Amino acid sequence: MEQQHFAESRYEMNYELYKKFYRTCMIGSSIVIYILAAFMFLLSLGGGITLGFDTVYIAGIVFCIAVISTRLWQDLAYPKSFYKKSVRIFNSIFCVQLFDEYYHIESKNEASSGASDIRYDSLYKAFESCELFILFIAPRQAHMIPKTCLSDDAALRLRSILKEKLGRKFSFR
């Protein structure tokens, strides 16, 4: 006897959805890097002002500016350039069916199509943000389920299933 799904979601992977996914996944490391770089910048600047700007302090300031600039590029410009280069991958229609023990996902686009069933307890980790559920299959592979495609009851039920099956590997971002 086949189980009945409690929710079904259909959505197209577009740039706005990818940008939300990217920012949700990168927010933690970005904050840490910005804080450390700002602290090092202020330390180098303060040391340079009080002890005189020598090569070490100038190198520290230049290094901090380079780190902050690179991270800003990663946070603001990289998602757009990656999306433009990989547009064939992203313009896909996804259909997700949620069951109590697993979820079924289908992907359809011009280049390829596929389907798989994934048990919740086999997930690497999962995040919930204000707009998405992000289900990681492996450290660098994830499925997204936009909350706009789910009813409130289905989102609550999915949240409780993920908390039960994943425990500490499920978090809200």
Short mmCIF file of C-alpha atoms in Angstrom, two decimals:
data_model
loop_
_atom_site.label_atom_id
_atom_site.label_comp_id
_atom_site.label_asym_id
_atom_site.label_seq_id
_atom_site.Cartn_x
_atom_site.Cartn_y
_atom_site.Cartn_z
CA MET A 1 0.00 0.00 0.00
CA GLU A 2 1.46 3.32 -1.02
CA GLN A 3 1.58 6.25 1.39
CA GLN A 4 -0.25 9.48 0.68
CA HIS A 5 1.79 12.65 0.55
CA PHE A 6 0.79 15.44 2.91
CA ALA A 7 2.03 18.23 0.66
CA GLU A 8 3.10 18.85 -2.90
CA SER A 9 5.18 21.75 -4.14
CA ARG A 10 5.94 22.85 -7.70
CA TYR A 11 8.38 25.66 -8.37
CA GLU A 12 10.85 26.93 -10.93
CA MET A 13 14.45 27.44 -9.91
CA ASN A 14 15.18 31.05 -10.85
CA TYR A 15 17.75 33.65 -9.83
CA GLU A 16 15.73 35.08 -6.93
CA LEU A 17 15.32 31.65 -5.36
CA TYR A 18 19.00 30.82 -5.88
CA LYS A 19 20.03 34.14 -4.30
CA LYS A 20 17.92 33.41 -1.20
CA PHE A 21 19.48 29.95 -0.96
CA TYR A 22 23.02 31.29 -1.35
CA ARG A 23 22.59 34.04 1.24
CA THR A 24 20.94 31.70 3.74
CA CYS A 25 23.80 29.21 3.48
CA MET A 26 26.60 31.79 3.60
CA ILE A 27 25.33 34.16 6.31
CA GLY A 28 27.13 32.52 9.24
CA SER A 29 30.60 32.45 7.70
CA SER A 30 30.18 35.96 6.24
CA ILE A 31 29.43 37.51 9.63
CA VAL A 32 32.45 35.83 11.24
CA ILE A 33 34.79 36.91 8.42
CA TYR A 34 33.51 40.52 8.47
CA ILE A 35 33.95 40.77 12.25
CA LEU A 36 37.46 39.29 12.22
CA ALA A 37 38.56 41.45 9.28
CA ALA A 38 37.14 44.61 10.89
CA PHE A 39 38.87 43.77 14.19
CA MET A 40 42.20 43.18 12.40
CA PHE A 41 41.75 46.40 10.41
CA LEU A 42 41.11 48.46 13.55
CA LEU A 43 44.02 46.78 15.33
CA SER A 44 46.38 47.53 12.43
CA LEU A 45 45.08 51.08 12.09
CA GLY A 46 45.38 51.72 15.84
CA GLY A 47 48.88 50.25 15.95
CA GLY A 48 49.90 52.32 12.96
CA ILE A 49 48.55 55.54 14.49
CA THR A 50 50.17 54.99 17.90
CA LEU A 51 53.45 53.33 16.88
CA GLY A 52 53.93 54.68 13.38
CA PHE A 53 52.97 53.09 10.10
CA ASP A 54 55.63 50.58 9.20
CA THR A 55 55.47 47.69 6.73
CA VAL A 56 53.64 45.32 9.11
CA TYR A 57 50.76 47.69 9.84
CA ILE A 58 50.37 48.75 6.21
CA ALA A 59 50.40 45.09 5.11
CA GLY A 60 47.76 44.30 7.77
CA ILE A 61 45.51 47.11 6.54
CA VAL A 62 45.90 46.08 2.88
CA PHE A 63 45.22 42.43 3.79
CA CYS A 64 42.03 43.35 5.67
CA ILE A 65 40.79 45.51 2.80
CA ALA A 66 41.47 42.63 0.38
CA VAL A 67 39.61 40.13 2.60
CA ILE A 68 36.59 42.42 3.00
CA SER A 69 36.52 43.23 -0.74
CA THR A 70 36.72 39.56 -1.71
CA ARG A 71 33.96 38.62 0.71
CA LEU A 72 31.73 41.46 -0.49
CA TRP A 73 32.22 40.24 -4.07
CA GLN A 74 31.31 36.69 -2.98
CA ASP A 75 28.19 37.87 -1.18
CA LEU A 76 26.94 40.37 -3.77
CA ALA A 77 28.30 39.62 -7.25
CA TYR A 78 29.21 35.91 -7.25
CA PRO A 79 25.67 34.49 -7.13
CA LYS A 80 24.69 36.52 -10.22
CA SER A 81 27.79 35.52 -12.24
CA PHE A 82 27.40 31.84 -11.26
CA TYR A 83 23.73 31.92 -12.23
CA LYS A 84 24.50 33.48 -15.63
CA LYS A 85 27.15 30.83 -16.39
CA SER A 86 24.90 27.95 -15.31
CA VAL A 87 21.50 29.13 -16.51
CA ARG A 88 20.69 25.75 -18.14
CA ILE A 89 20.98 24.05 -14.75
CA PHE A 90 18.76 26.53 -12.98
CA ASN A 91 15.84 26.89 -15.35
CA SER A 92 14.24 23.70 -14.11
CA ILE A 93 10.80 22.86 -12.83
CA PHE A 94 10.89 20.99 -9.52
CA CYS A 95 8.05 18.94 -8.09
CA VAL A 96 8.42 17.87 -4.45
CA GLN A 97 6.04 15.52 -2.68
CA LEU A 98 6.39 15.33 1.10
CA PHE A 99 5.66 12.10 2.94
CA ASP A 100 6.08 11.23 6.64
CA GLU A 101 9.29 9.19 6.15
CA TYR A 102 10.78 10.62 2.96
CA TYR A 103 10.33 13.17 0.22
CA HIS A 104 10.13 12.61 -3.53
CA ILE A 105 11.68 15.20 -5.84
CA GLU A 106 11.50 15.45 -9.63
CA SER A 107 13.47 17.82 -11.81
CA LYS A 108 12.55 18.62 -15.41
CA ASN A 109 14.35 20.86 -17.89
CA GLU A 110 15.53 20.80 -21.51
CA ALA A 111 18.95 19.34 -20.70
CA SER A 112 17.99 16.60 -18.26
CA SER A 113 15.40 15.24 -15.92
CA GLY A 114 15.38 12.92 -12.94
CA ALA A 115 13.61 11.82 -9.79
CA SER A 116 14.62 10.47 -6.41
CA ASP A 117 13.20 9.48 -3.03
CA ILE A 118 15.21 10.65 -0.02
CA ARG A 119 14.58 9.62 3.57
CA TYR A 120 14.66 12.48 6.08
CA ASP A 121 16.94 10.60 8.48
CA SER A 122 19.56 10.17 5.73
CA LEU A 123 19.97 13.94 5.23
CA TYR A 124 23.33 15.50 6.09
CA LYS A 125 21.63 18.51 7.72
CA ALA A 126 18.70 20.84 7.15
CA PHE A 127 18.01 24.56 7.59
CA GLU A 128 14.83 26.52 7.76
CA SER A 129 14.85 30.21 6.94
CA CYS A 130 12.00 32.67 6.72
CA GLU A 131 11.47 31.75 3.06
CA LEU A 132 13.00 28.29 2.47
CA PHE A 133 13.58 24.80 3.74
CA ILE A 134 17.08 23.72 2.68
CA LEU A 135 17.69 19.97 2.85
CA PHE A 136 21.35 18.98 2.46
CA ILE A 137 21.96 15.54 0.98
CA ALA A 138 25.74 16.01 1.29
CA PRO A 139 27.91 18.96 2.38
CA ARG A 140 27.70 20.60 -1.08
CA GLN A 141 24.38 19.21 -2.40
CA ALA A 142 21.00 20.48 -1.32
CA HIS A 143 17.35 20.60 -2.26
CA MET A 144 15.25 23.67 -1.59
CA ILE A 145 11.58 23.87 -0.80
CA PRO A 146 10.17 27.41 -0.89
CA LYS A 147 7.67 28.09 1.89
CA THR A 148 5.51 30.04 -0.55
CA CYS A 149 4.73 26.72 -2.28
CA LEU A 150 3.58 25.05 0.96
CA SER A 151 0.55 25.62 3.14
CA ASP A 152 1.13 26.70 6.74
CA ASP A 153 0.07 23.27 8.00
CA ALA A 154 2.46 21.50 5.63
CA ALA A 155 5.35 23.77 6.69
CA LEU A 156 4.64 23.06 10.37
CA ARG A 157 4.42 19.34 9.72
CA LEU A 158 7.68 19.32 7.73
CA ARG A 159 9.39 21.31 10.52
CA SER A 160 8.25 18.81 13.16
CA ILE A 161 9.35 15.84 11.01
CA LEU A 162 12.79 17.38 10.45
CA LYS A 163 13.18 18.15 14.17
CA GLU A 164 12.21 14.58 15.05
CA LYS A 165 14.35 12.85 12.40
CA LEU A 166 17.44 15.11 12.41
CA GLY A 167 17.57 16.50 15.94
CA ARG A 168 20.57 18.83 16.24
CA LYS A 169 21.26 18.66 12.50
CA PHE A 170 18.15 20.80 11.90
CA SER A 171 18.30 24.53 12.64
CA PHE A 172 16.59 27.83 11.87
CA ARG A 173 18.61 30.56 10.13
#
